[in-house]
Amino acid sequence: MSATIRLTMAQALVRYLAALRTEEGDGSLIALFGGAFAIFGHGNVAGLGEALYQYRESFPTYRAHNEQAMAHSAIAYAKAHMRRRMLAVTSSIGPGATNLLTAAALAHVNRLPVLLLPGDVFVSRAPDPVLQQLEDAGDGSVSVNDAFKPLSRYFDRIVYPEQLLTALPRAIAALTDPAACGPVTLSLPQDVQTMAYDYPADFFEPRIVRFRAVPPVEQELEEAAALLKHAKQPLIVAGGGVLYGQASAALQAFAERHGIPVAETQAGKSALPWDHPLQLGAIGVTGSPAANALAAQADVVLAIGTRLQDFTTGSNSLFAQAQLVSLNVNAFDALKRRGLGVQADATLGLQGLSRYLPNWNSAGQWLDRAQQAGNAWRDTVLAITGQREVDGLPYDGEVIGAVQRSSPDSTSNDIVVCAAGTLPAELHKLWRTSTAGGYHMEYGYSCMGYEIAGGLGVKMAKPDAEVIVMVGDGSYLMMNSEIATSVMLDKKLIIVVLDNRGYGCINRLQQACGNASFNNMLPDSAPAIDFALHAQALGALSEHVANIAELEQAMLRARAASRTYLICINTDATRTTEEGGCWWEVAVPEVSTQAGVQAARARYELDRQGQQK
């Protein structure tokens, strides 16, 4: 008879997670989970809380200040580790659990792993209804945790302790699957957490979790290569899958061997060094003029590891004329836009394609045009972000330039973190990095409030990096509590707040659709918010600067500081980088009494004619 060990369900869960290992690039072993973020309440404090305390040496617990924020931190941690390591997150029942829903959606959209462990109501139903319990007169089995089902790659409610024997391996399989990767939710009823079971001892033996690289099908490679062989003006669109597949070297080798220029999505930015001769920069709605001009002329587009969202494709208008080859580990993404799908790991797929293209290279004139466009755009970027006189309030591009000029050298280990508003467009165009992962943007869900919490997760994953969070005043006001967490955990961030007095990005979009400015910018009667003083109250060092010159000096002080440092600067809500960009479909009312809306509708109908149907 095999040996057993008697544990509560919660103890068994934590012990199993603590025993999992994964391999580093050098072959050494490291814990798959970096621990857990926890905010305790009734529903998880007695059961899971006791287990986390018991195994605190092998499975660290981090206290946070907001459930949504701690899940964002966990997601950013996994993203910074290119999905090779992750964190668990636990909350109480009720509002603690539902606070995680936004983060679950964010992780699902971005294909990022996070293990959500919300407490749940009693399975026994003996004390029902308990505090914070949702009651449904038509379904006695419903709890708020059912809301996680459409937001999870795998969901299970643990109603017997022995269910862990099957649920946990399935959960880990989903978290580490290259295609199905995303959030996993194990709903934990509070009475079941405390129930004991005689688990097989070998269930808790250390186990190495390996990440599979999906090999390509030779026939798919052959068909894709046949398309590329006839291409005169090919273009590569590099997405997040290049980074998650650790395929930057393979991308560079493929592009150089076959003479194909590269454009990057928001998730794929930093896949190729910013100054590489074949680098065209950002593509799409927030793209560079170089990338978008060549995309409009390309005859074949090789999309690698991208889900082809509307900001990348210009709402399916940007490269509608091109034949699409989509190399993606996920068949769902590989088949989008009726493209020729190659389902494979990015590195293996590129290497396989190259075998079928031994002597093929793109036309010289196309390559010359691409390199000239890329060089011209890099010159423009340096002009925008370079030191110059600024009349009046600076705009985001000038702030980005000052932040980058404060870096000690071009090979710095800076990682910029951002998520929503105007800044993603400006950073996508203007941020310069030569390090894979040096650009950390959450733009799949474009979730305001992710920035500071995400920066904390990045710093936990990359403690030697200088993590710079760039955030607008609107996002800062939505979620800023993890400033206190960063100080408490001794995880220093540099936070640059760009205060344009409202939601400047949406205000400009509102006006571009023919509407008057309404309900986006703060009125003159609204009080001025002292972000620097607020950050001080949360334990950070901080200052407010009046101009770009003062910002540069403040950045030097921030880099030298030993704890989180916030700098606030007032910015112009109307100015943006004019170069680049393309059409983005935002539906305009068909009927309106406003002349501006009527004109915008006419433009909208004309623009839609360029969409691929």
XYZ file of C-alpha atoms in Angstrom:
613
model
C 0.000 0.000 0.000
C 1.420 3.394 -1.019
C 2.239 5.953 1.657
C -0.246 8.725 2.341
C -0.176 12.027 4.138
C -3.215 13.581 5.792
C -3.690 17.220 4.868
C -6.496 19.681 4.515
C -7.485 20.513 0.976
C -5.872 23.955 1.326
C -2.637 22.503 2.708
C -2.482 19.993 -0.127
C -3.036 22.699 -2.726
C -0.229 24.907 -1.452
C 2.150 21.992 -0.916
C 1.570 20.775 -4.488
C 2.196 24.215 -5.990
C 5.333 24.709 -3.894
C 6.840 21.479 -5.230
C 6.586 22.412 -8.923
C 9.799 23.330 -10.720
C 10.723 24.619 -14.154
C 14.015 24.885 -15.998
C 15.895 28.119 -16.501
C 17.717 28.802 -19.766
C 20.952 27.434 -18.302
C 19.251 24.196 -17.229
C 19.024 25.056 -13.541
C 15.757 24.473 -11.709
C 13.581 27.174 -10.178
C 10.129 27.221 -8.595
C 7.361 27.486 -11.180
C 5.349 29.660 -8.786
C 6.880 32.701 -7.185
C 4.298 32.441 -4.401
C 0.880 33.997 -3.917
C -0.703 37.394 -3.472
C -3.376 37.264 -0.802
C -6.003 39.521 0.683
C -7.730 37.558 3.416
C -11.329 37.657 4.432
C -13.944 35.170 5.486
C -13.851 32.412 2.919
C -10.059 32.095 2.698
C -8.424 33.295 5.920
C -8.989 30.199 8.060
C -8.391 27.469 5.500
C -6.069 28.728 2.795
C -4.603 31.345 5.120
C -3.457 28.641 7.543
C -1.940 26.632 4.689
C -0.047 29.617 3.288
C 1.325 30.327 6.751
C 2.419 26.711 7.187
C 4.339 26.690 3.872
C 5.469 30.326 3.917
C 9.176 29.395 3.628
C 8.755 27.431 0.390
C 5.781 29.360 -0.994
C 5.928 33.091 -0.136
C 2.773 35.105 0.471
C 2.574 38.790 -0.459
C -0.014 41.090 1.042
C -1.603 43.618 -1.306
C -4.090 46.461 -1.009
C -6.583 45.746 -3.798
C -7.693 42.418 -5.260
C -7.805 43.569 -8.867
C -4.422 45.226 -8.509
C -2.726 42.201 -6.970
C -3.990 40.064 -9.857
C -2.609 42.638 -12.316
C 0.730 42.363 -10.524
C 0.632 38.594 -10.839
C -0.195 38.820 -14.545
C 2.625 41.295 -15.160
C 5.001 38.980 -13.297
C 4.123 36.162 -15.697
C 4.401 38.439 -18.740
C 7.846 39.671 -17.631
C 8.899 36.023 -17.302
C 7.608 35.341 -20.832
C 4.979 33.023 -19.270
C 7.654 30.709 -17.796
C 6.877 31.585 -14.156
C 3.700 32.724 -12.445
C 1.923 33.635 -9.220
C -1.265 32.543 -7.494
C -3.850 35.012 -6.212
C -6.398 34.399 -3.451
C -9.315 36.461 -2.213
C -12.271 36.114 0.111
C -15.768 35.336 -1.157
C -18.107 38.008 -2.515
C -16.595 41.384 -3.436
C -13.063 40.113 -2.908
C -13.674 37.481 -5.560
C -15.534 39.708 -8.028
C -12.771 42.297 -7.777
C -10.644 39.717 -9.606
C -12.946 39.511 -12.630
C -11.430 42.426 -14.549
C -7.964 40.947 -14.111
C -9.233 37.530 -15.224
C -10.544 39.090 -18.428
C -7.251 40.908 -18.951
C -5.264 37.689 -18.570
C -7.620 35.811 -20.896
C -7.392 38.427 -23.652
C -3.607 38.623 -23.370
C -3.065 34.850 -23.073
C -1.196 35.243 -19.779
C -1.129 32.697 -16.931
C -2.424 33.463 -13.454
C -3.894 31.046 -10.907
C -6.974 32.557 -9.253
C -8.057 31.008 -5.934
C -11.199 32.834 -4.799
C -12.929 31.659 -1.669
C -16.484 30.412 -2.070
C -19.547 29.791 0.103
C -20.167 26.627 2.117
C -20.773 23.477 0.084
C -22.732 22.103 3.043
C -25.087 25.107 2.880
C -25.611 24.648 6.622
C -25.102 28.333 7.525
C -26.599 29.795 4.321
C -26.900 32.593 3.508
C -23.506 33.671 4.796
C -22.146 37.186 4.694
C -21.537 38.318 1.078
C -23.292 35.289 -0.421
C -25.233 35.703 -3.641
C -28.531 33.824 -3.508
C -30.354 32.635 -6.621
C -33.926 31.467 -6.098
C -33.779 29.397 -9.265
C -30.376 27.727 -8.845
C -29.030 26.782 -5.428
C -25.588 25.964 -6.803
C -24.832 29.464 -8.104
C -22.246 31.711 -6.473
C -20.515 34.839 -7.733
C -17.549 32.664 -8.691
C -19.558 31.286 -11.609
C -18.786 34.621 -13.263
C -15.211 33.384 -13.691
C -16.252 30.588 -16.044
C -16.230 32.567 -19.320
C -13.070 34.375 -18.199
C -11.021 31.260 -17.401
C -9.137 28.843 -19.612
C -9.916 26.203 -16.986
C -12.432 26.436 -14.150
C -13.189 24.004 -11.354
C -15.023 24.206 -8.053
C -13.385 21.929 -5.472
C -16.262 20.320 -3.576
C -14.295 17.320 -2.257
C -10.650 17.429 -1.078
C -9.701 14.499 -3.327
C -10.700 16.490 -6.426
C -7.302 18.169 -6.237
C -5.719 14.958 -7.520
C -7.211 15.650 -10.945
C -7.954 19.381 -10.810
C -4.416 20.555 -10.029
C -2.652 18.741 -12.886
C -5.330 20.031 -15.271
C -4.877 23.550 -13.950
C -1.107 23.438 -14.448
C -1.565 22.001 -17.942
C -3.762 24.969 -18.895
C -1.438 27.517 -17.300
C 1.576 26.199 -19.206
C -0.023 25.283 -22.526
C 1.493 27.455 -25.299
C -1.858 27.827 -27.072
C -4.458 27.604 -24.273
C -2.420 29.638 -21.803
C -4.432 32.026 -19.686
C -6.165 32.407 -16.333
C -7.186 29.342 -14.339
C -9.767 29.584 -11.562
C -10.101 27.048 -8.771
C -13.092 28.059 -6.687
C -12.515 27.046 -3.064
C -15.564 26.662 -0.788
C -14.507 27.674 2.665
C -15.659 24.493 4.416
C -13.933 22.227 1.870
C -10.658 24.141 2.325
C -10.557 22.870 5.901
C -11.516 19.243 5.195
C -8.775 16.616 5.485
C -7.941 13.731 3.157
C -5.259 11.048 2.993
C -3.365 12.144 -0.118
C -0.760 9.918 -1.829
C 2.630 11.137 -0.635
C 4.096 10.992 -4.120
C 1.571 13.618 -5.267
C 3.800 16.177 -3.544
C 7.130 15.012 -4.909
C 9.045 17.745 -6.776
C 8.072 17.728 -10.429
C 9.585 19.555 -13.396
C 7.052 21.346 -15.558
C 8.350 21.686 -19.110
C 7.054 24.106 -21.703
C 6.275 22.479 -25.016
C 7.321 23.973 -28.341
C 4.739 22.932 -30.932
C 6.493 21.694 -34.097
C 5.150 22.758 -37.493
C 3.434 20.472 -39.994
C 5.677 20.127 -43.043
C 2.823 20.548 -45.510
C 1.832 23.850 -43.908
C 5.445 25.037 -44.116
C 5.630 24.045 -47.766
C 2.425 25.945 -48.622
C 3.577 29.043 -46.732
C 7.003 28.956 -48.385
C 5.361 28.730 -51.804
C 3.523 31.984 -51.109
C 6.663 33.708 -49.868
C 8.704 32.573 -52.892
C 6.413 34.558 -55.163
C 6.403 37.631 -52.927
C 8.065 40.770 -54.234
C 7.162 42.973 -51.287
C 6.921 40.827 -48.134
C 6.511 42.165 -44.618
C 6.820 40.507 -41.206
C 4.436 41.558 -38.429
C 5.932 40.455 -35.109
C 3.490 39.903 -32.248
C 3.709 38.911 -28.605
C 4.167 35.268 -29.546
C 7.694 36.086 -30.712
C 8.586 37.191 -27.187
C 6.672 34.450 -25.363
C 8.223 31.869 -27.673
C 11.665 33.379 -26.960
C 12.061 33.681 -30.718
C 13.766 37.073 -31.056
C 17.011 35.503 -32.293
C 15.118 33.304 -34.757
C 13.154 36.321 -36.016
C 16.296 38.361 -36.573
C 18.052 35.490 -38.341
C 15.039 34.846 -40.610
C 14.565 38.521 -41.476
C 18.259 38.994 -42.277
C 18.619 35.819 -44.318
C 15.564 36.532 -46.469
C 15.669 40.317 -46.503
C 12.222 40.947 -45.015
C 11.464 44.151 -43.073
C 9.802 43.812 -39.672
C 6.999 45.790 -38.028
C 5.938 45.225 -34.414
C 2.573 45.094 -32.677
C 2.040 46.513 -29.202
C 2.624 43.051 -27.687
C 5.534 42.332 -30.032
C 7.473 45.560 -29.576
C 11.081 44.838 -28.494
C 11.159 41.565 -30.460
C 13.805 43.195 -32.675
C 16.242 45.915 -31.502
C 14.890 49.394 -32.227
C 17.881 50.331 -34.380
C 18.111 47.156 -36.467
C 18.302 48.009 -40.205
C 15.195 45.909 -40.949
C 13.165 47.429 -38.099
C 10.268 49.583 -39.363
C 8.863 50.255 -35.880
C 5.300 50.050 -34.678
C 2.457 49.011 -36.977
C -1.211 49.911 -37.076
C -3.343 52.598 -35.485
C -0.431 53.538 -33.213
C 2.135 52.684 -35.883
C 5.031 54.462 -37.555
C 4.756 55.965 -41.067
C 7.461 53.542 -42.220
C 5.662 50.384 -41.074
C 2.225 51.509 -42.199
C 3.376 52.693 -45.634
C 5.050 49.376 -46.382
C 2.130 47.429 -44.935
C -0.157 49.215 -47.415
C 2.128 48.088 -50.270
C 3.022 44.578 -49.134
C 1.935 41.625 -51.269
C 2.545 38.973 -48.564
C 2.391 39.570 -44.801
C 3.959 36.985 -42.485
C 2.212 37.532 -39.150
C 4.083 35.829 -36.308
C 2.483 35.276 -32.925
C -0.154 37.972 -33.232
C -3.896 37.744 -32.711
C -4.371 40.471 -35.360
C -6.492 42.800 -33.273
C -7.941 45.924 -34.851
C -5.150 48.238 -33.700
C -2.676 46.063 -35.623
C -4.713 45.713 -38.814
C -6.293 49.163 -38.940
C -9.648 47.472 -38.411
C -8.832 45.077 -41.268
C -7.966 47.850 -43.731
C -4.201 48.302 -43.430
C -2.894 45.319 -45.407
C -6.150 44.099 -46.883
C -4.503 43.742 -50.300
C -1.841 41.314 -49.086
C -1.905 37.557 -48.841
C -1.599 36.585 -45.196
C 0.551 33.827 -43.747
C -0.114 33.512 -40.028
C 2.443 31.606 -37.933
C 0.916 31.078 -34.531
C 0.970 28.436 -31.827
C -2.779 28.935 -31.433
C -4.933 27.604 -34.301
C -7.700 30.077 -33.395
C -5.349 32.978 -34.160
C -3.592 31.304 -37.085
C -6.859 31.057 -39.038
C -7.946 34.698 -38.714
C -8.636 36.860 -41.776
C -8.756 33.769 -43.995
C -4.978 33.601 -43.929
C -2.819 30.581 -44.571
C -2.238 29.214 -41.085
C 0.955 27.595 -39.847
C 0.311 26.335 -36.332
C 3.684 26.123 -34.600
C 6.083 27.550 -32.083
C 7.582 30.765 -33.466
C 11.196 29.586 -33.408
C 10.481 26.166 -34.898
C 8.148 27.664 -37.478
C 10.655 30.268 -38.668
C 13.469 27.748 -38.819
C 11.228 25.357 -40.742
C 10.164 28.034 -43.209
C 13.781 28.959 -43.824
C 14.546 25.366 -44.849
C 12.012 25.685 -47.665
C 13.470 29.031 -48.770
C 17.188 28.158 -49.095
C 18.097 30.742 -51.738
C 15.139 33.092 -51.649
C 15.456 36.763 -50.757
C 13.070 39.653 -51.246
C 13.516 42.043 -54.165
C 16.387 44.493 -53.721
C 14.313 47.579 -54.504
C 11.769 46.646 -51.813
C 14.509 46.075 -49.268
C 16.157 49.389 -50.125
C 12.845 51.188 -49.740
C 12.246 49.520 -46.373
C 15.663 50.408 -45.020
C 15.350 54.012 -46.166
C 11.922 54.300 -44.546
C 13.177 52.722 -41.323
C 16.213 55.021 -41.156
C 14.048 58.084 -41.831
C 11.658 57.081 -39.055
C 14.480 56.516 -36.565
C 15.777 59.998 -37.384
C 12.295 61.384 -36.721
C 12.076 59.550 -33.406
C 15.408 60.986 -32.305
C 14.264 64.461 -33.329
C 11.012 64.155 -31.379
C 12.622 62.699 -28.266
C 15.839 64.710 -28.409
C 16.639 67.684 -26.213
C 14.969 70.855 -27.456
C 13.159 73.953 -26.326
C 9.507 73.375 -25.424
C 7.083 76.282 -25.474
C 4.164 75.877 -23.111
C 3.169 72.544 -21.682
C 5.064 69.526 -23.028
C 3.283 66.634 -24.677
C 3.790 62.924 -24.089
C 6.493 62.470 -26.748
C 8.688 65.098 -25.145
C 8.214 63.517 -21.727
C 9.215 60.118 -23.153
C 12.356 61.700 -24.571
C 13.353 63.146 -21.199
C 12.784 59.806 -19.466
C 14.985 58.002 -21.989
C 17.722 60.652 -21.932
C 18.096 60.054 -18.203
C 19.214 56.491 -18.912
C 22.947 55.987 -18.318
C 23.497 54.385 -21.745
C 21.740 52.844 -24.738
C 22.112 49.314 -23.349
C 20.322 50.131 -20.087
C 18.068 47.628 -18.374
C 15.079 49.990 -18.295
C 11.646 48.415 -18.652
C 8.785 50.801 -19.378
C 5.307 49.775 -18.190
C 2.053 51.251 -19.441
C -1.487 50.256 -20.360
C -4.092 52.743 -21.564
C -4.829 56.218 -22.860
C -2.609 58.338 -25.110
C 0.657 56.956 -23.792
C 0.410 53.540 -25.524
C 0.357 55.278 -28.907
C 3.301 57.516 -28.073
C 5.361 54.759 -26.461
C 4.640 52.305 -29.290
C 6.066 54.835 -31.729
C 8.810 56.436 -29.681
C 10.152 54.157 -26.926
C 13.561 52.763 -27.852
C 14.782 49.441 -26.517
C 17.229 46.791 -27.624
C 16.171 44.314 -24.950
C 13.416 41.761 -25.459
C 10.819 42.634 -22.841
C 12.096 46.194 -22.403
C 8.651 47.368 -23.462
C 5.837 46.088 -21.240
C 2.481 47.235 -22.554
C -0.901 45.831 -21.567
C -2.902 46.774 -24.630
C -4.900 43.649 -25.352
C -7.442 44.770 -22.759
C -6.176 48.370 -22.489
C -7.087 48.350 -18.822
C -6.783 51.648 -17.022
C -5.310 51.073 -13.566
C -2.992 48.256 -14.639
C 0.107 50.443 -14.801
C 1.347 50.747 -11.210
C 0.207 47.272 -10.176
C 1.753 45.872 -13.349
C 4.991 47.709 -12.638
C 5.139 46.020 -9.237
C 4.789 42.598 -10.862
C 7.517 43.405 -13.379
C 9.852 44.522 -10.608
C 9.197 41.310 -8.690
C 10.093 39.341 -11.809
C 13.063 41.519 -12.801
C 14.516 42.966 -9.578
C 17.710 44.201 -11.271
C 15.850 46.229 -13.900
C 14.884 49.873 -13.565
C 11.102 49.643 -13.910
C 9.587 52.906 -15.137
C 5.814 53.208 -14.964
C 4.373 55.895 -17.220
C 0.758 56.664 -16.392
C -1.820 59.353 -17.022
C -3.685 61.127 -14.260
C -6.913 59.298 -15.130
C -5.396 55.827 -14.757
C -3.514 56.871 -11.627
C -6.752 57.912 -9.944
C -8.398 54.603 -10.856
C -5.799 52.489 -9.089
C -2.727 53.597 -7.162
C -2.783 51.560 -3.930
C 0.096 49.336 -4.973
C 2.468 52.259 -4.499
C 2.158 51.394 -0.825
C 2.694 47.718 -1.634
C 5.857 48.495 -3.603
C 7.265 50.377 -0.618
C 6.199 47.635 1.781
C 7.821 44.914 -0.365
C 10.925 47.034 -1.077
C 10.292 46.861 -4.838
C 11.337 50.239 -6.140
C 9.454 51.762 -9.071
C 9.921 55.033 -10.900
C 6.449 56.397 -11.634
C 6.005 59.271 -14.067
C 2.506 60.782 -13.924
C 1.465 62.850 -16.933
C -1.317 65.137 -15.738
C -3.451 66.512 -18.575
C -6.481 67.098 -16.345
C -8.755 64.353 -17.586
C -9.230 61.640 -20.167
C -7.429 63.411 -23.010
C -7.295 60.404 -25.337
C -11.039 59.735 -25.271
C -11.750 63.448 -25.444
C -9.871 63.685 -28.756
C -11.638 60.559 -30.044
C -14.974 62.068 -29.042
C -14.222 65.206 -31.022
C -12.888 63.257 -34.003
C -16.299 61.554 -34.164
C -17.950 64.963 -34.507
C -19.090 65.406 -30.922
C -18.442 68.308 -28.623
C -16.069 67.793 -25.731
C -18.249 66.261 -23.025
C -17.649 64.507 -19.673
C -13.979 63.660 -20.285
C -11.885 66.609 -19.162
C -11.993 68.030 -15.667
C -13.767 71.395 -15.416
C -11.844 74.445 -14.287
C -13.787 74.303 -11.029
C -12.354 70.848 -10.213
C -9.608 70.934 -7.580
C -6.014 70.462 -8.662
C -4.785 67.105 -7.422
C -1.351 67.002 -5.842
C -0.157 63.608 -7.067
C 3.271 64.073 -5.500
C 1.787 64.703 -2.067
C -0.562 61.750 -2.488
C 2.333 59.429 -3.339
C 4.219 60.663 -0.276
C 1.231 59.694 1.849
C 1.576 56.146 0.465
C 5.243 56.013 1.430
C 6.944 56.997 -1.825
C 9.434 59.744 -2.513
C 7.999 62.278 -4.940
C 8.109 65.668 -6.564
C 6.202 67.801 -9.053
C 8.231 69.319 -11.883
C 7.383 72.348 -13.989
C 9.063 71.519 -17.280
C 11.153 69.046 -19.266
C 14.483 70.324 -17.913
C 13.290 69.776 -14.348
C 11.972 66.348 -15.332
C 15.408 65.277 -16.569
C 16.989 66.264 -13.270
C 14.217 64.588 -11.282
C 14.724 61.361 -13.248
C 18.363 61.316 -12.128
C 17.263 61.663 -8.511
C 14.672 58.932 -9.008
C 17.237 56.549 -10.461
C 19.504 57.159 -7.483
C 16.710 56.671 -4.949
C 16.343 53.514 -2.887
C 12.547 53.305 -2.903
C 9.606 54.065 -5.142
C 9.833 57.573 -6.573
C 6.978 59.440 -8.257
C 7.405 62.422 -10.557
C 4.413 64.397 -11.785
C 4.441 66.799 -14.736
C 1.574 68.746 -16.310
C 1.113 67.956 -20.016
C -0.826 69.228 -23.015
C -4.031 67.246 -23.594
C -4.350 68.281 -27.250
C -0.953 67.513 -28.801
C 0.150 64.105 -30.058
C 2.820 62.805 -32.420
C 1.384 63.609 -35.845
C 3.514 61.154 -37.794
C 2.141 57.681 -38.410
C -1.126 56.055 -37.462
C -3.930 54.696 -39.609
C -7.706 54.386 -39.633
C -9.456 52.724 -36.695
C -13.126 51.838 -36.876
C -15.177 53.588 -34.227
C -18.868 53.535 -35.107
C -20.364 57.003 -35.669
C -24.122 57.617 -35.244
C -26.058 57.230 -38.489
C -28.502 59.980 -37.454
C -27.652 63.122 -35.486
C -28.676 66.766 -35.263
C -24.998 67.764 -34.939
C -23.333 68.854 -38.183
C -19.986 67.559 -36.926
C -21.394 64.073 -36.344
C -23.028 64.094 -39.775
C -19.687 64.932 -41.401
C -17.918 62.277 -39.316
C -20.505 59.690 -40.397
C -19.844 60.495 -44.055
C -16.102 60.017 -43.522
C -16.793 56.803 -41.626
C -18.817 55.304 -44.467
C -16.075 56.197 -46.937
C -13.322 54.746 -44.755
C -15.183 51.465 -44.315
C -14.916 50.804 -48.036
C -11.243 49.952 -47.527
C -11.960 47.122 -45.100
C -11.329 43.508 -45.993
C -14.688 41.761 -45.894
